């Protein structure tokens, strides 16, 4: 058996061929992801390729005759790379990402250090000739070493007839630099024509530094996001203990075979899927079912890899190992669900793809027109106006439009207990029209509690009986015993002495106190078998409790039932308000649970949900999300457990409860620090406000271009002789950036 790996999950034979996920390196923006996807989809033998920019991976379906290194070489030819044929592709990708993060961090810091003196010289000592030479020397390493990535990426895009933000950065900074160098080395060319030769080193370097800072912040966010799949893999132990020829032996998990007998001790994770062959215990299966109450396991009962044994020990016969286990299937489905979603092309990149060619065209037309009508100074005027067009069309404001709004929106979310991982979830949040809620831990508290305790009317003093009840439950391994103990601890009950204790499989326990009296705690079967008398008053209340999906525990002595305890996973106080708030906005609310139908009906009725499904497995939840998406719904999934991870990965917007499992929080794009479900409608409202801010920013980023580019091109010259100085064009560009940042800061004042 091979250890499960996120990128080397079991190769899946399809009608078309092999479906496999690979890590991708070299992608710097959503446009890069689109290029990788396009290139692979046009590669012979590839049937389908879906790139996930967030996880830097691509899910490829390709012909069995194609070798993975052919796909790798195809991407290498255009500057990207696939990680194949290594022992641990995930670790290799992680190391490359860490190296890239450190590299861009250093480049950003050094760009800022070198830009500061250039900015000071350009703004306050613009006529000092030695200052121009100092700026020239400092600008060269910023543009062509620290900022070389912009030029390299722009060249790659140009080779494929495409343009993105890097193209704008490279063109505006490159031309500003070349023009400034010419003015520094040959100032007399302009002086003899009566024109003051300005330099624009500060404009070029400030652009590189600002955009580098934005990329650094983006990489920092990525590097802080741990791998969800790796967390899942951590549920599988590296070694296991098997029983062979009557002896206990420890072996690596990759060596286990179907049919071998495996020993599982208290507190250990179950390593494979199998069947209990000896012993008994309770197993926490919340990673599969989401339900908080551990399940009793004894001979003939099935157990699953990744679930956690409680206090007892048992032996299991291995039935499914390696990639066949349920845990491995969850790993594979989560990974495929993440990879199957095509990345959302960022709005700024989409606009830049159209904007760049237009600006280039205007600059060229401007130069040609001035050469034709400029008279004696035609060349100088043509050059100045075309440079002014490129400078004023600088993408600084465009580049800041989305990230500044996102940063403020994310900060506002954090203030309101909403942690947001990326812009995509904020962009999609306002479109959500269907919300799926997990039951346990999301709508409910996720922890069984004693809600009611009814004592027999004939009993006048209960304090001694409570002490006996405490003593028995303290020895019990049953998961409900913890709920009873918590209840009694709150009442500060002391523990009595008991002389013997016996667990009765599937029914409950019996114990004898120091005086020789026998007591029973368990279900109705235990009470019936010992013919214990039940007070008729109990029956009516028991029926009420059962309608509320509460678990009933009986406590009795040799003669009669002394008390009835009702235990339930209580609904959070705020759940009903949150659900009503979502419904009032016209959003469909669905509840999915691994619990039984009776419990599902009771909870749904209490919180006002009419759409619900019970006894669902993790894959069922993911399929439910897919079905809603097929109907045209934009789906938000809210969950807290491993069993929710597939559905969270599949949903358009995924929200994890902060007190849930690490895997749920890793897969989800939003995490609620609080357990208050009202944060869900707040998160969707924040999404709407943030997207509005982004759209306003893009408007302000472009309004300067719509007004400024024609002026820079010289449209006012025939009317009043005005030509826009490139220096003023640079100032206008800077002012547009200030406007964008100021507008983004307005998001801080919104109320959720």
XYZ file of C-alpha atoms in Angstrom:
752
model
C 0.000 0.000 0.000
C 1.255 3.445 -0.922
C 0.865 6.419 1.413
C -1.905 8.709 0.191
C -0.680 11.945 -1.370
C -2.738 14.944 -2.436
C -1.170 15.029 -5.883
C -0.660 11.312 -6.363
C -4.067 10.036 -5.491
C -5.076 6.829 -7.153
C -4.999 7.263 -10.916
C -8.529 6.980 -12.107
C -9.400 5.152 -15.312
C -12.086 6.958 -17.276
C -13.697 6.241 -20.583
C -11.459 8.945 -21.947
C -8.246 8.122 -20.091
C -6.435 9.009 -16.864
C -7.521 11.752 -14.490
C -4.766 13.076 -12.249
C -3.829 16.231 -10.348
C -0.395 17.904 -10.549
C 1.169 20.900 -8.771
C 1.923 23.857 -11.076
C 4.693 26.411 -10.542
C 5.317 29.781 -12.171
C 1.733 31.117 -12.040
C 1.613 34.705 -10.733
C -1.932 35.808 -11.554
C -5.300 34.545 -12.730
C -4.256 35.292 -16.312
C -1.359 32.845 -15.879
C -3.796 30.193 -14.663
C -5.924 30.822 -17.722
C -2.856 30.473 -19.965
C -1.820 27.164 -18.363
C -5.345 25.841 -18.778
C -5.538 26.981 -22.391
C -2.125 25.535 -23.315
C -2.896 22.143 -21.769
C -6.360 21.990 -23.315
C -4.751 22.495 -26.725
C -2.131 19.785 -26.137
C -2.628 16.613 -28.155
C -3.905 13.774 -25.993
C -5.344 16.047 -23.274
C -9.128 15.831 -22.995
C -9.662 18.342 -20.223
C -7.576 20.530 -17.901
C -8.872 22.592 -14.983
C -6.477 24.901 -13.140
C -7.032 25.875 -9.497
C -4.992 29.059 -9.031
C -5.658 29.114 -5.270
C -4.033 25.713 -4.705
C -1.548 26.043 -7.613
C -2.674 22.738 -9.086
C -4.207 21.430 -12.294
C -6.557 18.475 -12.708
C -5.812 16.895 -16.100
C -7.745 14.199 -17.930
C -5.489 12.754 -20.608
C -4.989 9.756 -22.851
C -3.294 6.709 -21.348
C -0.662 6.806 -24.069
C 0.583 10.258 -22.959
C 3.453 10.428 -20.460
C 3.302 13.027 -17.697
C 6.703 14.432 -18.686
C 5.245 15.403 -22.098
C 2.736 17.627 -20.295
C 5.565 18.966 -18.158
C 7.715 19.844 -21.187
C 4.753 21.562 -22.867
C 4.406 23.980 -19.933
C 8.150 24.420 -19.484
C 8.337 25.694 -23.054
C 6.194 28.714 -22.076
C 7.710 29.403 -18.655
C 5.570 27.295 -16.323
C 6.228 23.848 -14.840
C 4.475 20.713 -13.604
C 5.892 18.767 -10.668
C 6.033 15.104 -11.670
C 8.171 12.060 -10.905
C 9.193 13.103 -7.392
C 8.621 11.217 -4.133
C 6.557 13.981 -2.553
C 5.188 16.515 -5.086
C 3.255 18.360 -2.376
C 6.393 18.953 -0.324
C 8.333 19.962 -3.445
C 5.659 22.514 -4.316
C 5.582 23.824 -0.756
C 9.359 24.376 -0.805
C 9.177 26.205 -4.143
C 6.341 28.426 -2.877
C 8.287 29.244 0.294
C 11.361 30.122 -1.781
C 9.232 32.346 -4.057
C 7.671 34.058 -1.019
C 11.081 34.817 0.494
C 12.336 36.057 -2.880
C 9.464 38.477 -3.480
C 9.737 39.683 0.135
C 13.402 40.578 -0.345
C 12.711 42.210 -3.711
C 9.911 44.349 -2.257
C 12.028 45.508 0.682
C 15.015 46.438 -1.509
C 12.768 48.147 -4.079
C 11.325 50.349 -1.329
C 14.781 51.165 0.090
C 16.150 52.206 -3.304
C 12.951 54.023 -4.380
C 12.830 56.435 -1.422
C 15.916 58.512 -2.438
C 14.802 58.461 -6.110
C 11.373 59.781 -5.079
C 12.908 62.541 -2.932
C 15.273 63.618 -5.733
C 12.491 63.542 -8.353
C 9.960 65.492 -6.300
C 12.110 68.068 -4.468
C 15.412 68.314 -6.381
C 14.221 67.820 -9.954
C 16.552 70.510 -11.382
C 19.699 69.206 -9.650
C 21.672 67.582 -12.487
C 23.778 65.174 -10.339
C 20.516 63.955 -8.801
C 19.410 62.668 -12.213
C 22.548 60.551 -12.538
C 22.112 59.215 -8.984
C 18.492 58.306 -9.804
C 19.591 56.576 -12.999
C 22.073 54.386 -11.119
C 19.511 53.475 -8.427
C 16.707 52.835 -10.965
C 18.590 50.221 -13.001
C 18.607 47.486 -10.277
C 14.970 48.221 -9.340
C 13.642 47.795 -12.858
C 15.930 45.175 -14.322
C 16.779 43.016 -11.327
C 14.219 43.476 -8.541
C 11.373 44.071 -11.017
C 12.564 41.781 -13.782
C 9.561 39.472 -13.271
C 7.201 42.075 -14.743
C 9.210 42.256 -17.966
C 9.674 38.488 -18.221
C 5.947 37.833 -17.710
C 4.998 40.594 -20.147
C 7.269 39.001 -22.745
C 5.667 35.578 -22.166
C 2.199 37.067 -22.609
C 3.287 38.897 -25.767
C 4.609 35.645 -27.272
C 1.063 34.262 -27.068
C -0.580 37.454 -28.272
C -1.929 38.337 -24.811
C -1.600 41.263 -22.419
C -2.166 41.630 -18.689
C -1.218 43.874 -15.764
C 2.459 42.955 -16.185
C 2.304 44.292 -19.762
C 1.113 47.693 -18.559
C 3.740 47.810 -15.817
C 6.541 46.798 -18.175
C 5.546 49.262 -20.913
C 4.894 52.308 -18.732
C 8.003 51.854 -16.570
C 10.217 50.778 -19.467
C 9.329 53.706 -21.719
C 9.493 56.194 -18.812
C 12.967 54.845 -18.006
C 14.258 54.958 -21.597
C 12.890 58.493 -22.048
C 14.492 59.568 -18.750
C 17.851 58.039 -19.684
C 17.795 59.908 -22.992
C 17.001 63.182 -21.205
C 19.785 62.546 -18.692
C 22.456 61.687 -21.260
C 21.373 64.077 -24.048
C 19.605 67.040 -22.355
C 20.811 69.428 -25.072
C 18.482 67.711 -27.581
C 15.559 69.396 -25.797
C 17.310 72.523 -24.555
C 18.107 73.738 -28.094
C 14.398 73.383 -28.874
C 13.421 75.449 -25.835
C 12.057 72.474 -23.901
C 13.060 71.565 -20.327
C 14.102 67.845 -20.326
C 12.270 66.185 -17.432
C 13.108 62.736 -16.057
C 10.616 60.230 -14.650
C 12.726 57.770 -12.668
C 10.534 58.200 -9.585
C 7.382 57.328 -11.552
C 8.919 54.103 -12.882
C 10.344 52.952 -9.527
C 7.279 53.836 -7.447
C 5.111 51.769 -9.809
C 7.426 48.737 -9.468
C 7.528 49.078 -5.667
C 3.748 49.474 -5.229
C 2.877 46.554 -7.483
C 5.592 44.387 -5.842
C 4.111 45.190 -2.445
C 0.685 44.030 -3.638
C 2.143 40.755 -4.922
C 4.045 40.258 -1.657
C 0.859 40.657 0.398
C -0.909 38.163 -1.874
C 1.908 35.596 -1.499
C 1.939 36.103 2.266
C -1.756 35.240 2.428
C -1.127 32.124 0.350
C 1.841 30.971 2.429
C -0.205 31.232 5.624
C -2.859 28.892 4.239
C -1.965 25.318 5.152
C -2.909 22.358 3.004
C -6.303 20.885 3.798
C -5.394 17.612 2.180
C -2.208 17.342 4.215
C -4.285 17.696 7.388
C -6.456 14.821 6.205
C -3.394 12.747 5.491
C -2.292 13.389 9.063
C -5.266 11.342 10.264
C -3.479 8.220 9.062
C -0.777 6.816 11.408
C 2.640 6.035 9.922
C 2.972 2.669 11.706
C 0.475 0.087 12.959
C 0.499 -2.956 15.230
C -0.569 -6.292 13.739
C -1.158 -9.687 15.353
C 0.778 -12.381 13.492
C 1.133 -15.966 14.765
C -0.121 -14.833 18.142
C 2.567 -12.171 18.442
C 2.291 -8.409 18.289
C 4.418 -6.733 15.592
C 4.805 -3.084 14.519
C 5.004 -2.437 10.766
C 4.813 0.623 8.448
C 1.257 1.347 7.356
C 2.271 1.058 3.700
C 3.071 -2.623 4.325
C -0.338 -3.693 5.667
C -2.352 -6.127 3.555
C -6.032 -7.017 3.326
C -6.943 -9.745 5.826
C -4.273 -8.938 8.408
C -5.353 -8.507 12.040
C -4.634 -5.050 13.431
C -4.591 -4.064 17.106
C -6.166 -0.709 17.994
C -5.446 0.637 21.480
C -7.296 3.364 23.429
C -6.941 6.840 21.884
C -5.418 5.581 18.635
C -6.583 6.457 15.115
C -7.931 3.512 13.163
C -5.488 2.966 10.265
C -7.624 1.094 7.692
C -11.227 0.177 6.919
C -12.134 -3.157 8.470
C -14.336 -5.209 10.764
C -13.967 -5.743 14.502
C -12.897 -9.323 15.186
C -12.194 -9.138 18.917
C -12.854 -6.675 21.769
C -15.151 -3.698 22.105
C -14.961 0.083 22.430
C -16.575 3.338 21.378
C -15.257 5.066 18.256
C -15.514 8.764 17.406
C -16.789 8.764 13.801
C -17.551 12.492 13.649
C -15.159 12.901 10.710
C -17.574 10.788 8.647
C -20.994 11.424 10.165
C -20.462 14.783 11.841
C -22.298 13.470 14.899
C -20.703 14.108 18.308
C -21.726 10.860 20.031
C -19.198 8.049 19.674
C -20.471 4.745 18.246
C -20.129 1.414 20.047
C -18.033 -1.164 18.177
C -17.900 -4.893 18.867
C -17.518 -8.136 16.895
C -18.861 -7.808 13.338
C -19.071 -3.984 13.354
C -17.325 -1.985 10.620
C -14.706 0.678 11.404
C -13.137 3.299 9.114
C -9.661 4.757 8.671
C -9.093 8.104 10.376
C -11.789 7.624 13.022
C -10.598 7.703 16.639
C -10.883 4.911 19.193
C -11.972 5.956 22.665
C -11.196 4.101 25.923
C -11.415 0.418 24.975
C -9.190 -1.701 22.714
C -10.047 -4.169 19.957
C -8.697 -6.029 16.967
C -9.874 -5.524 13.400
C -9.525 -7.522 10.202
C -8.308 -5.213 7.427
C -10.753 -5.026 4.497
C -9.725 -1.879 2.615
C -6.225 -0.429 2.669
C -4.357 2.410 0.967
C -6.299 4.337 -1.614
C -9.355 2.104 -1.109
C -10.184 3.373 2.400
C -13.027 5.812 2.994
C -10.512 8.402 4.257
C -8.544 8.122 1.013
C -11.743 8.521 -0.990
C -12.535 11.697 0.964
C -9.000 12.974 0.243
C -9.436 12.257 -3.456
C -12.900 13.803 -3.711
C -11.902 16.964 -1.824
C -8.884 17.401 -4.076
C -10.915 16.830 -7.247
C -13.662 19.169 -6.069
C -11.092 21.914 -5.520
C -9.423 21.292 -8.864
C -12.649 21.057 -10.843
C -13.592 24.694 -10.215
C -12.164 26.948 -12.907
C -10.535 30.026 -11.322
C -12.477 33.252 -11.470
C -10.642 35.663 -13.770
C -9.964 38.809 -11.786
C -11.872 41.787 -13.102
C -8.789 44.004 -13.273
C -6.919 41.437 -15.380
C -9.892 41.119 -17.731
C -10.059 44.867 -18.198
C -6.272 45.103 -18.609
C -6.422 42.585 -21.437
C -8.574 45.067 -23.407
C -7.141 48.258 -21.935
C -3.468 47.631 -22.773
C -3.886 47.276 -26.547
C -6.153 50.339 -26.578
C -3.581 52.458 -24.711
C -0.799 51.235 -26.999
C -2.905 52.091 -30.023
C -3.661 55.579 -28.694
C 0.037 56.201 -27.933
C 1.048 55.145 -31.445
C -1.708 57.199 -33.072
C -0.709 60.190 -30.929
C 2.908 59.904 -32.060
C 1.970 59.554 -35.736
C -0.513 62.461 -35.697
C 1.965 64.809 -34.020
C 4.683 63.817 -36.467
C 2.313 64.830 -39.257
C 0.984 68.119 -37.812
C 3.620 69.161 -35.283
C 5.619 71.464 -37.484
C 9.183 72.337 -36.413
C 8.991 70.554 -33.069
C 7.022 67.587 -34.395
C 9.299 64.871 -33.039
C 9.690 66.344 -29.555
C 5.955 66.998 -29.249
C 5.112 63.557 -30.623
C 7.450 61.888 -28.121
C 6.290 63.944 -25.144
C 2.588 63.409 -25.840
C 2.905 59.670 -26.486
C 4.961 59.253 -23.265
C 2.369 61.306 -21.388
C -0.329 58.942 -22.666
C 1.573 55.894 -21.419
C 2.406 57.502 -18.045
C -1.123 58.697 -17.324
C -2.426 55.255 -18.316
C -0.177 53.661 -15.699
C -1.929 50.708 -14.024
C -1.139 51.746 -10.455
C -4.729 52.714 -9.599
C -6.046 49.774 -11.587
C -3.713 47.445 -9.697
C -4.803 48.912 -6.348
C -8.537 48.942 -7.116
C -9.238 45.354 -6.109
C -6.596 44.593 -3.423
C -7.183 47.744 -1.374
C -10.927 47.107 -1.180
C -10.279 43.442 -0.414
C -7.777 44.288 2.341
C -10.185 46.701 4.021
C -13.063 44.249 3.571
C -11.029 41.423 5.101
C -10.063 43.683 8.009
C -13.701 44.646 8.546
C -14.622 40.971 8.512
C -11.970 40.172 11.130
C -13.416 42.884 13.386
C -16.746 41.061 13.140
C -15.379 37.531 13.721
C -15.260 36.676 9.990
C -11.905 35.520 8.634
C -11.743 35.702 4.817
C -9.035 33.906 2.826
C -9.395 35.308 -0.657
C -11.089 37.780 -2.947
C -13.029 35.119 -4.838
C -15.283 34.331 -1.879
C -16.003 38.027 -1.377
C -16.771 38.477 -5.069
C -19.218 35.546 -5.073
C -20.841 36.199 -1.691
C -23.324 38.777 -2.983
C -24.559 36.301 -5.627
C -25.373 33.506 -3.151
C -29.003 32.390 -3.359
C -28.766 29.013 -1.587
C -27.153 28.273 1.772
C -26.519 24.743 3.061
C -26.086 24.304 6.807
C -24.592 21.305 8.546
C -26.607 20.433 11.656
C -24.164 19.327 14.331
C -21.851 22.088 15.513
C -23.334 24.598 13.076
C -27.018 24.871 13.951
C -26.536 22.949 17.201
C -23.847 23.222 19.870
C -22.170 19.992 18.727
C -21.898 18.584 22.246
C -24.474 16.401 24.064
C -25.886 17.947 27.236
C -28.338 16.850 29.874
C -31.366 19.050 29.200
C -33.776 17.494 31.726
C -33.661 15.132 34.700
C -36.923 13.803 36.165
C -36.911 12.082 39.567
C -39.440 9.522 40.743
C -42.188 11.291 42.692
C -41.730 8.852 45.605
C -38.157 10.011 46.192
C -37.840 12.825 48.698
C -34.024 13.103 48.928
C -31.959 12.825 45.746
C -28.509 13.945 46.904
C -27.255 10.435 47.772
C -28.632 9.006 44.511
C -26.853 11.737 42.553
C -23.579 10.711 44.194
C -24.165 7.086 43.156
C -25.120 8.195 39.627
C -21.895 10.248 39.461
C -19.763 7.297 40.645
C -21.225 4.911 38.047
C -20.950 7.338 35.118
C -17.357 8.161 36.103
C -16.450 4.525 35.361
C -18.510 4.254 32.177
C -16.912 4.430 28.730
C -20.176 5.414 27.057
C -19.927 8.851 25.371
C -23.187 10.003 26.963
C -21.613 9.473 30.379
C -19.556 12.636 29.809
C -22.750 14.662 29.426
C -24.131 13.310 32.712
C -20.841 13.953 34.524
C -20.716 17.538 33.244
C -24.253 18.103 34.484
C -23.500 16.684 37.949
C -20.218 18.587 38.222
C -22.112 21.836 37.722
C -24.271 20.858 40.702
C -21.055 20.101 42.657
C -22.116 16.532 43.371
C -19.619 14.350 45.252
C -18.752 10.811 44.218
C -20.041 7.837 46.201
C -18.159 4.552 46.683
C -19.145 1.552 44.561
C -17.823 -1.964 45.022
C -18.400 -3.401 41.525
C -19.118 -2.245 37.989
C -20.203 -4.129 34.860
C -20.797 -2.922 31.297
C -23.656 -4.623 29.420
C -23.058 -4.394 25.651
C -25.700 -2.426 23.781
C -27.814 -1.789 26.885
C -25.962 0.060 29.631
C -24.187 -0.649 32.917
C -24.905 -2.052 36.381
C -23.074 -1.315 39.629
C -23.207 -2.307 43.271
C -22.583 0.215 46.041
C -20.754 -0.398 49.293
C -24.034 -1.425 51.003
C -24.714 -4.123 48.408
C -27.500 -2.298 46.570
C -27.620 -2.756 42.775
C -28.165 0.126 40.351
C -28.759 0.249 36.594
C -28.088 2.984 34.026
C -29.013 2.417 30.389
C -31.716 2.238 27.751
C -35.274 0.897 27.928
C -34.148 -2.630 26.975
C -32.018 -2.801 30.112
C -34.909 -1.607 32.280
C -37.391 -4.051 30.683
C -35.073 -7.056 31.061
C -34.849 -6.436 34.819
C -38.579 -5.705 35.204
C -38.062 -2.311 36.816
C -41.203 -0.386 37.609
C -41.673 2.897 35.704
C -43.693 5.737 37.198
C -46.647 6.432 34.785
C -45.851 10.149 35.027
C -42.600 9.430 33.212
C -44.253 8.063 30.069
C -45.877 11.337 29.000
C -42.661 13.313 29.432
C -40.588 10.624 27.694
C -42.836 10.906 24.622
C -42.306 14.684 24.615
C -38.542 14.240 24.846
C -38.512 11.737 21.985
C -40.480 14.109 19.747
C -37.705 16.627 20.426
C -35.141 13.985 19.295
C -33.631 13.724 22.769
C -31.865 10.554 23.941
C -33.435 8.952 27.029
C -31.278 7.397 29.772
C -32.882 5.479 32.664
C -31.426 5.295 36.201
C -32.903 2.643 38.502
C -32.314 0.252 41.415
C -33.432 -3.395 41.856
C -37.099 -2.340 42.061
C -37.915 0.796 40.097
C -36.741 3.568 37.806
C -35.387 6.309 40.031
C -34.831 8.975 37.371
C -35.068 9.667 33.649
C -32.417 11.823 31.960
C -32.986 13.565 28.619
C -29.786 14.277 26.640
C -29.600 16.348 23.462
C -27.329 18.372 21.256
C -28.926 21.744 21.935
C -29.710 24.282 19.230
C -27.721 27.504 19.497
C -29.800 30.472 20.620
C -28.845 32.530 17.558
C -29.414 29.857 14.884
C -33.112 30.595 14.372
C -32.484 34.350 13.956
C -29.680 33.754 11.475
C -31.792 31.379 9.379
C -34.725 33.796 9.363
C -32.396 36.616 8.286
C -31.163 34.555 5.322
C -34.705 33.578 4.318
C -35.847 37.213 4.453
C -33.171 38.026 1.875
C -34.696 35.479 -0.496
C -31.969 32.895 0.105
C -32.940 29.210 0.192
C -31.750 27.494 3.375
C -31.055 23.737 3.405
C -29.961 21.534 6.309
C -27.888 18.378 5.802
C -27.067 15.946 8.603
C -25.668 12.475 9.115
C -28.109 12.063 12.004
C -31.390 10.117 11.777
C -34.534 11.511 10.172
C -36.332 11.897 13.494
C -33.652 14.220 14.853
C -33.447 16.104 11.563
C -37.210 16.784 11.558
C -37.129 17.986 15.167
C -34.238 20.396 14.589
C -35.609 21.657 11.251
C -38.997 22.398 12.814
C -37.426 24.314 15.698
C -35.341 26.605 13.472
C -37.840 27.045 10.624
C -36.102 25.079 7.856
C -38.323 23.251 5.357
C -35.542 21.826 3.142
C -33.495 19.129 4.889
C -31.836 15.767 4.311
C -30.921 13.177 6.967
C -28.470 10.254 7.158
C -26.205 11.772 4.493
C -22.592 10.717 3.937
C -19.780 13.187 3.044
C -20.068 12.409 -0.675
C -23.857 12.886 -0.477
C -23.310 16.432 0.798
C -20.959 17.227 -2.084
C -23.452 15.786 -4.583
C -26.227 17.863 -3.018
C -24.133 20.992 -3.638
C -23.515 19.912 -7.251
C -27.236 19.362 -7.820
C -28.075 22.859 -6.609
C -25.314 24.307 -8.791
C -26.721 22.384 -11.767
C -30.013 24.215 -11.138
C -28.146 27.516 -11.527
C -27.802 28.233 -7.818
C -24.791 30.001 -6.310
C -24.247 27.874 -3.214
C -22.729 28.721 0.164
C -21.889 25.755 2.386
C -21.528 26.204 6.145
C -19.961 23.353 8.118
C -17.525 22.489 10.882
C -16.317 18.923 10.389
C -14.187 16.663 8.237
C -17.411 15.176 6.911
C -18.257 18.627 5.493
C -14.912 19.121 3.719
C -15.987 17.720 0.334
C -19.112 19.875 0.220
C -17.114 22.923 1.371
C -14.624 22.357 -1.446
C -17.429 21.991 -4.000
C -19.461 25.031 -2.920
C -19.119 28.442 -4.570
C -18.631 30.037 -1.154
C -17.426 27.868 1.732
C -17.779 28.944 5.369
C -16.359 27.047 8.355
C -17.326 27.433 12.000
C -14.245 28.458 13.964
C -14.684 25.805 16.653
C -14.748 23.070 14.021
C -12.024 20.830 12.651
C -8.800 22.106 11.076
C -9.649 20.435 7.781
C -12.987 22.283 7.526
C -11.271 25.612 8.194
C -8.519 24.843 5.676
C -10.907 23.964 2.847
C -13.277 26.845 3.575
C -12.702 30.294 2.072
C -14.265 31.962 5.134
C -14.037 31.000 8.803
C -16.344 32.300 11.534
C -14.349 32.805 14.743
C -17.573 32.854 16.718
C -20.073 30.003 16.889
C -22.836 32.553 16.230
C -24.556 31.622 12.966
C -25.647 35.250 12.501
C -22.152 35.887 11.143
C -23.200 34.086 7.942
C -25.671 36.792 6.759
C -23.137 39.373 7.967
C -20.456 37.777 5.768
C -22.755 37.912 2.732
C -23.546 41.567 3.449
C -19.820 42.332 3.736
C -19.331 40.670 0.361
C -21.906 42.955 -1.233
C -20.366 46.107 0.238
C -16.824 45.098 -0.715
C -17.728 44.292 -4.319
C -19.475 47.662 -4.554
C -16.245 49.250 -3.323
C -14.216 47.381 -5.959
C -16.538 48.548 -8.731
C -16.349 52.143 -7.492
C -12.551 51.883 -7.381
C -12.413 50.624 -10.945
C -14.603 53.547 -11.967
C -12.235 56.054 -10.326
C -9.212 54.241 -11.781
C -10.630 54.612 -15.279
C -12.267 58.033 -15.103
C -8.801 59.612 -14.973
C -7.799 57.646 -18.036
C -10.991 58.525 -19.919
C -10.392 62.217 -19.241
C -6.600 62.250 -18.975
C -5.562 60.173 -21.998
C -7.204 62.483 -24.572
C -5.714 65.521 -22.812
C -2.291 63.827 -22.711
C -2.642 63.084 -26.417
C -3.087 66.820 -27.024
C -6.770 67.267 -27.901
C -6.776 70.664 -26.153
C -3.777 71.962 -28.110
C -5.812 73.264 -31.104
C -8.112 75.125 -28.681
C -5.742 76.750 -26.195
C -2.236 75.466 -26.966
C -2.165 73.245 -23.873
C 0.028 70.129 -23.801
C 0.062 67.931 -20.724
C 3.530 67.652 -19.241
C 4.451 64.000 -18.481
C 5.292 65.139 -14.927
C 1.706 66.375 -14.465
C 0.505 63.132 -16.044
C 2.459 61.251 -13.380
C 0.876 63.398 -10.647
C -2.605 62.703 -12.053
C -1.811 59.008 -12.013
C -0.736 59.261 -8.361
C -3.904 61.192 -7.474
C -6.038 58.451 -9.009
C -4.301 55.952 -6.731
C -5.011 58.149 -3.698
C -8.684 58.335 -4.701
C -8.880 54.541 -4.938
C -7.279 54.032 -1.511
C -9.490 56.694 0.093
C -12.619 55.085 -1.341
C -11.537 51.665 -0.058
C -11.086 53.064 3.453
C -14.775 54.048 3.449
C -15.570 50.333 3.892
C -14.305 50.615 7.454
C -17.395 52.622 8.364
C -20.027 50.147 7.185
C -22.197 48.386 9.770
C -22.817 44.652 9.518
